């Protein structure tokens, strides 16, 4: 899962980061010059509409084809052509061959995971027909302008090296911005834009989400629950669509205990009832949607804090740890209930962190789930965090998740079912919090961060603390006693208190407030009692051709956590997030 911390570490303290999700314009982005991103011309749309049947028949005959009228004709379609080259042991075309000539629509296109996905597609299969990126405009940038900015990102450096001076022309020939949002019915698209896409798209990848754990309930339901159904509805209207890949999170399994198999939700499944029986309340998804709509229609009723608390209460009441995973689980339920005969693959990653290998080892964007603690510890701001040292910290590199997403495409395209693929390491290559702390301590001992004077910041070994009381006790002298002592001094001897002392006291108080907030927020994950089975994912990997196993590696049993954390992840944080800064 692409966990995004609700707090972003900003020097010199942890600072809450809020992402605005406002937009007043939803329009199809057309090129304003020959150098702009290519979009459908009116003539192309008209031709596609007039010759839809001829256009559909022009597809490569050996690829799986699905539409609402011919879902049962896959085998007949496959039999028309020769077997795909470099096919897997199951006769499925290799991943690059499947992508050749395909048109994809990707939501959440400016997010961490989707950027790596787009880069991998263009790197491995430059003959992909086109990748449409659903991008929500901001108050200051159109969708097209955001795509222009996206193409400047460091994640695409490998493509820059490959294409040299023709890099920009190549990117413009493959990527198109679609101005819209999953928060609006019809994805906020104009009717002619929607119709044009529905004549083009072969695969839909839905990776957009709000990943803030304690998001306002109305926002989370609209984006994570209803957003999934809006993307599904659009995919069902794409007459060439062979598959919808729904990117979820392994933590939709909520407060389940022990090994958890890859099974889909049914509408109304309630984890609280699984754990406590009929004594627990039932889950009415439609009732939750109505509750969220009430909050949306009455935004001043209780304010944002009350909307957040309602989400957390409903999640815990029904057996989930927070609003994020609760609303994602309900989204999965509705997709399963409403998909009809559209093939759906649900990819459930665990905690998505920096790249293991591609596009470059350690590449990461933004602060992910475990990173606030790692950075705070390296800066000497935190001595330990609350966790069960035997609990598994289920981390998965982003490129492993991307390769899984690409692997399910040829395997599931055209199959009239909904299959779950969990992508995690808790059962195949577990990393406990105790082990993670040991590796982290060794990492910063060998390569410490530097203070403002470029001197190494010395840190004691990172502690695993059993509860919040121990967390307070371990940090009270620095964050609580010092500001209190200064307050006493301020009252007794005000002239002896310097301005810098007052500023430091404020800084310490804010840092403590945010550290304590994170510690409580993350506690359900640092004491998590479930482990994610990955049988479907492992079988899929084993079915790949040897070439695809090398090019699209998502082997879940081959992780060296010492090497990953020490030589890949922490250096990646320093380079790509902190950008060489330590304070």
Coordinates of C-alpha atoms in Angstrom, one line a residue:
X1 CA 0.0 0.0 0.0
X2 CA 1.2 3.4 -0.8
X3 CA 1.1 4.7 2.7
X4 CA 1.6 8.4 2.8
X5 CA 2.4 9.8 6.2
X6 CA -0.1 12.5 7.3
X7 CA 3.0 14.4 8.5
X8 CA 5.9 15.5 6.4
X9 CA 9.3 16.0 8.0
X10 CA 10.4 19.5 7.2
X11 CA 13.6 20.8 8.8
X12 CA 14.1 21.2 11.6
X13 CA 10.9 19.6 13.0
X14 CA 8.1 17.4 11.9
X15 CA 5.4 19.5 10.3
X16 CA 1.9 18.5 9.3
X17 CA 1.4 18.6 5.6
X18 CA -2.1 19.1 4.3
X19 CA -2.8 18.5 0.6
X20 CA -5.5 20.7 -0.9
X21 CA -7.9 18.8 -3.1
X22 CA -9.8 21.7 -4.6
X23 CA -10.4 22.3 -8.3
X24 CA -13.0 24.3 -10.2
X25 CA -12.1 23.1 -13.7
X26 CA -12.5 19.7 -15.3
X27 CA -11.8 19.8 -19.0
X28 CA -10.0 17.8 -21.6
X29 CA -6.5 19.1 -22.1
X30 CA -5.7 19.9 -25.7
X31 CA -2.3 20.9 -27.1
X32 CA -1.7 24.6 -27.4
X33 CA 1.2 24.2 -29.8
X34 CA 3.0 21.4 -31.7
X35 CA 5.3 20.9 -28.6
X36 CA 2.3 20.2 -26.3
X37 CA 1.1 16.8 -25.3
X38 CA -0.8 15.0 -28.1
X39 CA -4.6 14.7 -27.6
X40 CA -7.4 13.3 -29.7
X41 CA -8.3 15.5 -32.6
X42 CA -11.9 16.0 -33.6
X43 CA -11.3 14.2 -36.8
X44 CA -9.8 11.2 -35.0
X45 CA -12.7 11.0 -32.6
X46 CA -15.2 11.2 -35.4
X47 CA -13.4 8.5 -37.4
X48 CA -13.3 6.2 -34.4
X49 CA -17.0 6.7 -33.7
X50 CA -17.9 6.0 -37.4
X51 CA -15.6 3.0 -37.8
X52 CA -15.8 1.5 -34.3
X53 CA -16.2 -2.1 -35.5
X54 CA -13.3 -1.8 -38.0
X55 CA -11.2 -0.1 -35.3
X56 CA -11.8 -2.9 -32.8
X57 CA -11.0 -5.6 -35.4
X58 CA -7.6 -4.0 -36.0
X59 CA -6.2 -5.3 -32.7
X60 CA -3.5 -8.0 -32.7
X61 CA -5.4 -11.3 -33.0
X62 CA -3.4 -13.2 -30.5
X63 CA -4.1 -10.9 -27.5
X64 CA -7.0 -11.4 -25.1
X65 CA -10.0 -9.3 -25.8
X66 CA -12.9 -8.4 -23.5
X67 CA -16.0 -6.4 -23.9
X68 CA -19.5 -6.6 -22.6
X69 CA -20.8 -8.4 -25.6
X70 CA -18.1 -10.9 -26.2
X71 CA -16.6 -11.8 -22.7
X72 CA -17.0 -15.5 -23.5
X73 CA -15.1 -15.4 -26.8
X74 CA -11.6 -15.0 -25.5
X75 CA -10.5 -18.5 -26.4
X76 CA -11.8 -18.2 -29.9
X77 CA -10.0 -14.9 -30.3
X78 CA -6.8 -16.4 -29.0
X79 CA -7.1 -19.3 -31.4
X80 CA -7.0 -17.0 -34.4
X81 CA -3.3 -16.2 -34.1
X82 CA -0.2 -18.0 -33.3
X83 CA 1.0 -18.4 -29.7
X84 CA 2.5 -15.3 -28.3
X85 CA 6.3 -15.2 -28.4
X86 CA 8.1 -15.7 -25.0
X87 CA 4.9 -16.9 -23.5
X88 CA 4.8 -17.9 -19.8
X89 CA 4.4 -21.5 -18.7
X90 CA 0.6 -20.9 -18.7
X91 CA 0.7 -19.7 -22.4
X92 CA 0.1 -16.1 -21.4
X93 CA 1.9 -13.5 -23.6
X94 CA 5.0 -12.0 -22.0
X95 CA 4.5 -8.6 -20.4
X96 CA 6.2 -6.5 -23.0
X97 CA 4.3 -8.2 -25.8
X98 CA 1.1 -7.6 -24.0
X99 CA 1.8 -3.9 -23.6
X100 CA 2.8 -3.4 -27.2
X101 CA 0.1 -1.3 -29.0
X102 CA -2.0 -1.0 -25.8
X103 CA -3.7 2.2 -24.6
X104 CA -3.8 2.6 -20.8
X105 CA -5.7 5.0 -18.5
X106 CA -4.1 5.6 -15.1
X107 CA -5.6 7.4 -12.2
X108 CA -3.5 8.9 -9.4
X109 CA -0.9 9.6 -12.1
X110 CA 1.1 12.2 -10.2
X111 CA 1.5 9.9 -7.2
X112 CA 4.7 8.1 -6.1
X113 CA 3.6 4.6 -7.2
X114 CA 2.1 5.7 -10.6
X115 CA 5.2 7.6 -11.6
X116 CA 7.3 4.5 -11.2
X117 CA 4.6 2.5 -13.1
X118 CA 4.6 5.0 -16.0
X119 CA 8.4 5.0 -16.2
X120 CA 8.6 1.2 -16.2
X121 CA 6.1 0.9 -19.0
X122 CA 7.9 3.4 -21.2
X123 CA 11.3 1.9 -20.4
X124 CA 10.3 -1.7 -21.1
X125 CA 7.8 -1.2 -23.9
X126 CA 8.4 2.1 -25.9
X127 CA 5.9 0.8 -28.4
X128 CA 2.9 1.1 -26.1
X129 CA 0.3 3.0 -28.0
X130 CA -0.5 5.7 -25.4
X131 CA -0.8 6.2 -21.7
X132 CA -3.5 8.6 -20.6
X133 CA -3.0 10.1 -17.2
X134 CA -6.0 11.3 -15.2
X135 CA -4.7 14.5 -13.5
X136 CA -6.6 16.8 -11.3
X137 CA -5.9 20.5 -12.0
X138 CA -5.0 22.8 -9.2
X139 CA -5.8 26.4 -8.7
X140 CA -2.5 27.3 -10.2
X141 CA -1.8 24.6 -12.8
X142 CA -3.8 22.9 -15.5
X143 CA -3.6 19.1 -15.9
X144 CA -1.4 19.7 -19.0
X145 CA 0.9 21.9 -17.0
X146 CA 1.2 19.4 -14.3
X147 CA 2.1 16.8 -16.8
X148 CA 4.8 19.1 -18.2
X149 CA 6.1 19.3 -14.6
X150 CA 5.9 15.6 -14.2
X151 CA 8.1 15.0 -17.2
X152 CA 10.9 16.9 -15.4
X153 CA 10.9 14.6 -12.5
X154 CA 14.1 12.7 -11.6
X155 CA 12.2 9.4 -11.8
X156 CA 12.5 9.6 -15.6
X157 CA 16.2 10.1 -15.7
X158 CA 16.7 6.6 -17.2
X159 CA 14.4 7.5 -20.1
X160 CA 16.4 10.8 -20.6
X161 CA 19.6 8.8 -20.8
X162 CA 18.0 6.4 -23.3
X163 CA 16.4 9.0 -25.6
X164 CA 18.8 11.9 -25.2
X165 CA 17.8 14.9 -27.2
X166 CA 14.6 13.2 -28.4
X167 CA 13.4 12.6 -24.8
X168 CA 10.7 15.2 -24.8
X169 CA 9.4 14.3 -28.2
X170 CA 9.2 10.7 -27.1
X171 CA 7.3 11.5 -23.9
X172 CA 4.9 13.8 -25.7
X173 CA 4.2 11.0 -28.2
X174 CA 3.3 8.5 -25.4
X175 CA 1.7 10.5 -22.6
X176 CA -1.5 12.6 -22.6
X177 CA -3.0 14.5 -19.7
X178 CA -6.7 14.0 -19.1
X179 CA -8.1 16.7 -16.9
X180 CA -10.4 15.1 -14.3
X181 CA -10.8 13.6 -10.9
X182 CA -12.2 10.4 -9.3
X183 CA -14.0 12.7 -6.8
X184 CA -16.5 13.6 -9.5
X185 CA -19.1 11.5 -11.2
X186 CA -18.0 10.5 -14.7
X187 CA -14.5 11.3 -13.5
X188 CA -15.2 15.0 -14.2
X189 CA -14.8 14.4 -18.0
X190 CA -16.7 16.2 -20.8
X191 CA -18.9 13.8 -22.7
X192 CA -16.9 13.9 -25.9
X193 CA -13.7 13.3 -24.0
X194 CA -15.2 10.3 -22.2
X195 CA -16.5 8.9 -25.5
X196 CA -13.1 9.2 -27.1
X197 CA -11.3 7.5 -24.3
X198 CA -14.0 4.7 -24.2
X199 CA -13.1 3.9 -27.8
X200 CA -9.4 3.7 -27.1
X201 CA -8.6 2.3 -23.6
X202 CA -7.5 -1.3 -23.3
X203 CA -6.5 -1.4 -19.6
X204 CA -7.5 0.9 -16.7
X205 CA -5.2 1.2 -13.6
X206 CA -6.8 2.8 -10.6
X207 CA -4.2 4.0 -8.2
X208 CA -5.6 7.2 -6.9
X209 CA -6.5 7.5 -3.2
X210 CA -6.3 9.7 -0.1
X211 CA -3.9 7.8 2.1
X212 CA -4.1 10.0 5.3
X213 CA -5.0 7.6 8.1
X214 CA -7.3 10.0 9.9
X215 CA -8.8 11.7 6.8
X216 CA -12.2 13.4 7.2
X217 CA -14.8 10.7 6.7
X218 CA -16.7 12.5 3.9
X219 CA -13.5 13.0 1.9
X220 CA -12.2 9.5 2.4
X221 CA -15.5 7.9 1.4
X222 CA -15.8 10.1 -1.7
X223 CA -12.3 9.3 -2.9
X224 CA -11.5 5.8 -1.6
X225 CA -14.9 4.2 -1.7
X226 CA -17.0 6.0 -4.3
X227 CA -13.9 6.9 -6.4
X228 CA -13.3 3.2 -7.0
X229 CA -16.9 2.7 -8.3
X230 CA -16.5 5.8 -10.6
X231 CA -13.4 4.3 -12.2
X232 CA -15.1 0.9 -12.4
X233 CA -18.1 2.5 -14.1
X234 CA -15.9 4.2 -16.6
X235 CA -13.9 1.0 -17.4
X236 CA -17.2 -0.8 -18.0
X237 CA -18.0 1.7 -20.7
X238 CA -14.7 1.2 -22.5
X239 CA -15.7 -1.3 -25.1
X240 CA -12.1 -2.5 -25.7
X241 CA -11.2 -2.7 -22.0
X242 CA -9.7 -6.1 -21.1
X243 CA -8.9 -5.4 -17.5
X244 CA -9.2 -3.0 -14.6
X245 CA -6.3 -3.1 -12.1
X246 CA -7.5 -1.8 -8.7
X247 CA -4.6 -0.8 -6.5
X248 CA -5.7 -1.2 -2.9
X249 CA -3.7 -2.0 0.3
X250 CA -3.0 -5.2 2.2
X251 CA -4.2 -3.4 5.3
X252 CA -7.8 -3.6 4.2
X253 CA -7.6 -6.8 6.2
X254 CA -8.1 -4.6 9.2
X255 CA -7.7 -6.1 12.6
X256 CA -7.7 -9.7 11.5
X257 CA -5.3 -11.9 13.3
X258 CA -2.7 -14.4 11.9
X259 CA -2.1 -15.4 8.2
X260 CA -4.6 -13.7 5.9
X261 CA -5.3 -15.3 2.5
X262 CA -5.9 -13.4 -0.7
X263 CA -9.7 -13.5 -0.7
X264 CA -12.0 -10.8 -2.0
X265 CA -14.5 -9.0 0.2
X266 CA -18.2 -9.5 -0.1
X267 CA -20.5 -6.5 0.3
X268 CA -21.1 -6.0 4.0
X269 CA -18.3 -8.2 5.3
X270 CA -17.5 -7.0 8.8
X271 CA -14.2 -7.8 10.4
X272 CA -15.6 -7.0 13.9
X273 CA -18.1 -9.8 13.4
X274 CA -15.4 -12.1 12.3
X275 CA -13.6 -11.4 15.5
X276 CA -16.5 -11.1 18.0
X277 CA -19.4 -12.8 16.3
X278 CA -23.0 -11.4 16.3
X279 CA -22.2 -9.3 19.3
X280 CA -20.4 -6.9 16.9
X281 CA -22.4 -4.5 14.7
X282 CA -23.0 -5.3 11.1
X283 CA -21.6 -3.2 8.3
X284 CA -24.0 -1.4 6.0
X285 CA -21.9 0.2 3.3
X286 CA -24.7 2.3 1.9
X287 CA -25.4 3.6 5.4
X288 CA -21.7 4.7 5.7
X289 CA -22.0 6.5 2.3
X290 CA -25.1 8.3 3.5
X291 CA -23.3 9.3 6.7
X292 CA -20.4 10.7 4.7
X293 CA -22.8 12.6 2.4
X294 CA -24.4 14.2 5.5
X295 CA -21.0 15.5 6.6
X296 CA -20.3 16.8 3.2
X297 CA -23.6 18.6 2.9
X298 CA -23.2 20.1 6.4
X299 CA -19.4 20.9 6.5
X300 CA -19.8 23.2 9.6
X301 CA -21.5 20.5 11.7
X302 CA -18.8 19.7 14.1
X303 CA -16.0 20.9 11.8
X304 CA -13.1 18.9 10.3
X305 CA -12.0 17.4 13.7
X306 CA -15.5 15.9 14.2
X307 CA -15.5 14.5 10.6
X308 CA -12.1 12.9 11.4
X309 CA -13.3 11.4 14.7
X310 CA -16.5 10.0 13.0
X311 CA -14.3 8.2 10.5
X312 CA -12.0 6.7 13.1
X313 CA -15.0 5.6 15.3
X314 CA -16.8 3.9 12.4
X315 CA -13.6 2.2 11.3
X316 CA -12.8 0.8 14.8
X317 CA -16.4 -0.1 15.4
X318 CA -16.5 -2.3 12.4
X319 CA -13.0 -3.9 12.8
X320 CA -10.6 -1.6 10.9
X321 CA -7.8 0.4 12.5
X322 CA -8.4 3.8 10.7
X323 CA -10.4 5.7 8.2
X324 CA -8.0 5.0 5.3
X325 CA -8.1 1.2 5.3
X326 CA -11.8 1.2 6.2
X327 CA -12.8 3.3 3.2
X328 CA -10.5 1.3 0.9
X329 CA -12.1 -1.9 2.0
X330 CA -15.5 -0.6 1.3
X331 CA -14.3 0.5 -2.2
X332 CA -13.1 -3.1 -2.8
X333 CA -16.5 -4.4 -1.7
X334 CA -18.4 -2.2 -4.1
X335 CA -16.0 -3.0 -7.0
X336 CA -16.7 -6.7 -6.4
X337 CA -20.4 -6.2 -6.2
X338 CA -20.7 -4.0 -9.3
X339 CA -18.1 -5.2 -11.7
X340 CA -20.5 -7.4 -13.7
X341 CA -18.3 -9.4 -16.2
X342 CA -15.4 -6.9 -16.3
X343 CA -12.2 -8.6 -15.4
X344 CA -10.7 -7.0 -12.2
X345 CA -7.3 -7.6 -10.6
X346 CA -6.9 -6.2 -7.1
X347 CA -3.3 -5.5 -6.1
X348 CA -2.9 -5.1 -2.4
X349 CA 0.6 -3.8 -1.5
X350 CA 1.7 -3.5 2.1
X351 CA 3.9 -0.5 3.1
X352 CA 5.3 0.9 -0.1
X353 CA 8.8 2.4 0.3
X354 CA 11.8 3.3 -1.9
X355 CA 12.8 1.4 -5.0
X356 CA 15.0 -1.6 -4.6
X357 CA 16.4 -1.5 -8.2
X358 CA 14.4 0.6 -10.6
X359 CA 14.3 3.2 -11.9
X360 CA 17.3 3.7 -9.6
X361 CA 18.0 2.1 -6.2
X362 CA 16.7 4.2 -3.3
X363 CA 14.5 6.4 -5.5
X364 CA 11.6 7.8 -3.3
X365 CA 9.3 10.8 -3.4
X366 CA 7.9 12.3 -0.2
X367 CA 7.7 10.9 3.3
X368 CA 6.3 7.4 3.4
X369 CA 5.1 5.5 6.5
X370 CA 8.3 4.4 8.3
X371 CA 10.3 7.5 7.2
X372 CA 9.2 10.1 9.8
X373 CA 10.7 7.9 12.6
X374 CA 13.9 7.1 10.7
X375 CA 14.6 10.7 9.9
X376 CA 13.7 11.9 13.4
X377 CA 16.0 9.3 14.9
X378 CA 18.8 10.2 12.6
X379 CA 18.5 13.9 13.5
X380 CA 18.6 13.0 17.2
X381 CA 15.0 14.1 17.7
X382 CA 13.7 10.7 18.8
X383 CA 15.3 7.9 20.9
X384 CA 12.7 5.2 20.4
X385 CA 9.1 4.4 19.2
X386 CA 6.2 2.3 20.4
X387 CA 6.0 -1.2 18.9
X388 CA 6.1 -4.9 19.6
X389 CA 9.6 -5.9 18.6
X390 CA 8.3 -9.2 17.3
X391 CA 5.6 -7.6 15.0
X392 CA 6.5 -7.6 11.3
X393 CA 7.1 -4.3 9.6
X394 CA 5.7 -5.3 6.2
X395 CA 7.7 -3.1 3.9
X396 CA 7.7 -3.6 0.1
X397 CA 9.9 -1.7 -2.5
X398 CA 7.8 0.4 -5.0
X399 CA 9.4 -1.3 -8.0
X400 CA 8.2 -4.7 -6.7
X401 CA 4.7 -3.5 -6.5
X402 CA 4.9 -1.9 -10.0
X403 CA 6.2 -5.2 -11.5
X404 CA 3.3 -7.1 -9.9
X405 CA 0.8 -4.6 -11.4
X406 CA 2.3 -5.2 -14.8
X407 CA 2.5 -9.0 -14.3
X408 CA -1.2 -9.3 -13.6
X409 CA -2.1 -7.5 -16.8
X410 CA -1.5 -10.4 -19.4
X411 CA -2.4 -13.0 -16.8
X412 CA -5.9 -11.6 -15.9
X413 CA -6.9 -9.8 -19.1
X414 CA -10.1 -11.2 -20.5
X415 CA -10.8 -13.5 -17.5
X416 CA -14.3 -13.0 -16.1
X417 CA -13.3 -12.9 -12.4
X418 CA -11.9 -10.7 -9.7
X419 CA -8.6 -11.9 -8.3
X420 CA -6.6 -10.6 -5.3
X421 CA -2.8 -10.3 -5.4
X422 CA -1.3 -9.3 -2.0
X423 CA 2.2 -7.9 -2.3
X424 CA 4.1 -8.0 1.0
X425 CA 6.8 -9.8 2.9
X426 CA 5.3 -10.7 6.3
X427 CA 5.0 -14.4 5.4
X428 CA 7.9 -14.8 2.9
X429 CA 10.7 -12.6 4.2
X430 CA 9.6 -11.0 7.5
X431 CA 11.3 -7.9 8.9
X432 CA 10.4 -7.4 12.6
X433 CA 10.5 -4.0 14.2
X434 CA 13.2 -5.2 16.5
X435 CA 15.4 -6.2 13.6
X436 CA 14.6 -2.9 11.8
X437 CA 15.7 -0.9 14.9
X438 CA 19.0 -2.8 15.0
X439 CA 19.7 -2.2 11.3
X440 CA 18.7 1.4 11.6
X441 CA 21.0 2.0 14.6
X442 CA 23.9 0.5 12.7
X443 CA 23.1 2.5 9.6
X444 CA 23.2 5.9 11.3
X445 CA 26.2 4.8 13.4
X446 CA 28.1 4.2 10.1
X447 CA 26.8 7.1 8.2
X448 CA 25.4 9.7 10.6
X449 CA 23.4 12.8 9.6
X450 CA 25.1 16.1 10.0
X451 CA 24.0 19.1 12.0
X452 CA 24.0 22.7 10.8
X453 CA 27.7 23.0 11.5
X454 CA 28.4 19.8 9.4
X455 CA 29.3 17.9 12.5
X456 CA 28.1 14.2 12.8
X457 CA 24.9 13.8 14.9
X458 CA 25.7 11.0 17.4
X459 CA 22.7 8.9 18.3
X460 CA 22.2 6.1 20.8
X461 CA 20.7 2.7 19.7
X462 CA 17.1 3.1 18.6
X463 CA 14.8 1.6 21.2
X464 CA 11.6 -0.4 20.8
X465 CA 9.3 0.9 23.5
X466 CA 6.4 -1.2 24.9
X467 CA 3.7 1.5 25.3
X468 CA 2.9 5.2 25.1
X469 CA 3.9 5.7 28.8
X470 CA 7.4 4.5 28.1
X471 CA 7.5 6.7 25.0
X472 CA 6.7 9.8 27.2
X473 CA 9.2 8.7 29.9
X474 CA 12.0 8.3 27.3
X475 CA 11.5 11.7 25.8
X476 CA 10.1 13.9 28.7
X477 CA 13.5 15.3 29.8
X478 CA 14.1 16.8 26.4
X479 CA 10.7 17.8 25.2
X480 CA 8.7 18.4 28.4
X481 CA 11.1 19.3 31.2
X482 CA 13.1 21.9 29.3
X483 CA 10.1 24.0 28.1
X484 CA 8.5 23.8 31.6
X485 CA 11.8 24.9 33.2
X486 CA 12.0 27.8 30.8
X487 CA 8.4 28.8 31.7
X488 CA 9.3 28.8 35.4
X489 CA 12.4 30.9 34.6
X490 CA 10.3 33.3 32.5
X491 CA 8.0 34.0 35.4
X492 CA 10.7 34.2 38.1
X493 CA 13.5 35.9 36.2
X494 CA 12.0 37.2 32.9
X495 CA 15.1 39.3 32.0
X496 CA 17.4 36.3 32.0
X497 CA 15.4 34.5 29.2
X498 CA 16.8 35.1 25.8
X499 CA 14.7 35.2 22.6
X500 CA 16.6 32.2 21.3
X501 CA 15.6 30.3 24.4
X502 CA 12.0 31.0 23.9
X503 CA 12.2 30.0 20.2
X504 CA 13.8 26.7 21.2
X505 CA 11.1 26.0 23.7
X506 CA 8.4 26.6 21.1
X507 CA 10.3 24.3 18.7
X508 CA 10.6 21.5 21.3
X509 CA 6.9 21.7 22.2
X510 CA 5.9 21.5 18.5
X511 CA 8.3 18.6 17.8
X512 CA 7.0 16.7 20.8
X513 CA 3.3 17.3 19.9
X514 CA 3.9 15.9 16.4
X515 CA 6.1 12.9 17.6
X516 CA 3.4 12.0 20.1
X517 CA 0.7 12.3 17.5
X518 CA 2.6 10.0 15.1
X519 CA 3.3 7.5 17.8
X520 CA -0.4 7.1 18.7
X521 CA -1.5 7.2 15.0
X522 CA 0.9 4.4 14.0
X523 CA 0.4 2.2 17.0
X524 CA -2.2 -0.1 15.2
X525 CA 0.5 -0.9 12.6
X526 CA 3.4 -1.3 15.0
X527 CA 1.4 -3.9 17.0
X528 CA -0.3 -5.4 13.9
X529 CA -1.3 -9.0 14.4
X530 CA -1.9 -10.2 10.9
X531 CA 0.4 -11.5 8.2
X532 CA -0.4 -11.3 4.5
X533 CA -0.3 -14.5 2.5
X534 CA 0.9 -14.0 -1.1
X535 CA 0.0 -17.4 -2.8
X536 CA -1.5 -15.8 -5.9
X537 CA 1.3 -13.4 -6.3
X538 CA 4.0 -16.0 -5.9
X539 CA 2.2 -18.4 -8.3
X540 CA 2.0 -15.6 -10.8
X541 CA 5.7 -14.8 -10.6
X542 CA 6.6 -18.5 -11.0
X543 CA 4.5 -18.7 -14.1
X544 CA 6.5 -15.9 -15.9
X545 CA 9.0 -16.7 -18.5
X546 CA 12.6 -16.6 -17.4
X547 CA 13.1 -13.3 -19.3
X548 CA 10.2 -11.7 -17.6
X549 CA 11.4 -12.9 -14.2
X550 CA 14.5 -10.8 -14.8
X551 CA 12.8 -7.8 -16.3
X552 CA 9.8 -7.7 -14.0
X553 CA 11.1 -9.1 -10.8
X554 CA 8.5 -9.4 -8.0
X555 CA 10.0 -12.3 -6.2
X556 CA 8.9 -11.9 -2.5
X557 CA 11.4 -14.3 -1.0
X558 CA 14.7 -12.7 -1.9
X559 CA 15.0 -9.6 0.4
X560 CA 18.2 -8.7 2.3
X561 CA 16.8 -6.2 4.7
X562 CA 20.2 -5.1 6.0
X563 CA 21.3 -4.3 2.5
X564 CA 18.0 -2.6 1.6
X565 CA 17.8 -0.4 4.6
X566 CA 21.5 0.4 5.0
X567 CA 22.6 0.7 1.4
X568 CA 19.4 1.6 -0.5
X569 CA 16.5 3.1 1.6
X570 CA 18.2 5.4 4.0
X571 CA 20.7 6.8 1.4
X572 CA 17.6 7.3 -0.8
X573 CA 15.9 9.3 1.9
X574 CA 19.0 11.5 2.3
X575 CA 19.4 12.0 -1.5
X576 CA 15.8 12.3 -2.8
X577 CA 13.8 13.6 0.2
X578 CA 16.2 15.5 2.3
X579 CA 18.3 16.4 -0.7
X580 CA 21.5 16.3 1.2
X581 CA 20.1 18.3 4.2
X582 CA 20.1 16.8 7.6
X583 CA 18.5 19.6 9.6

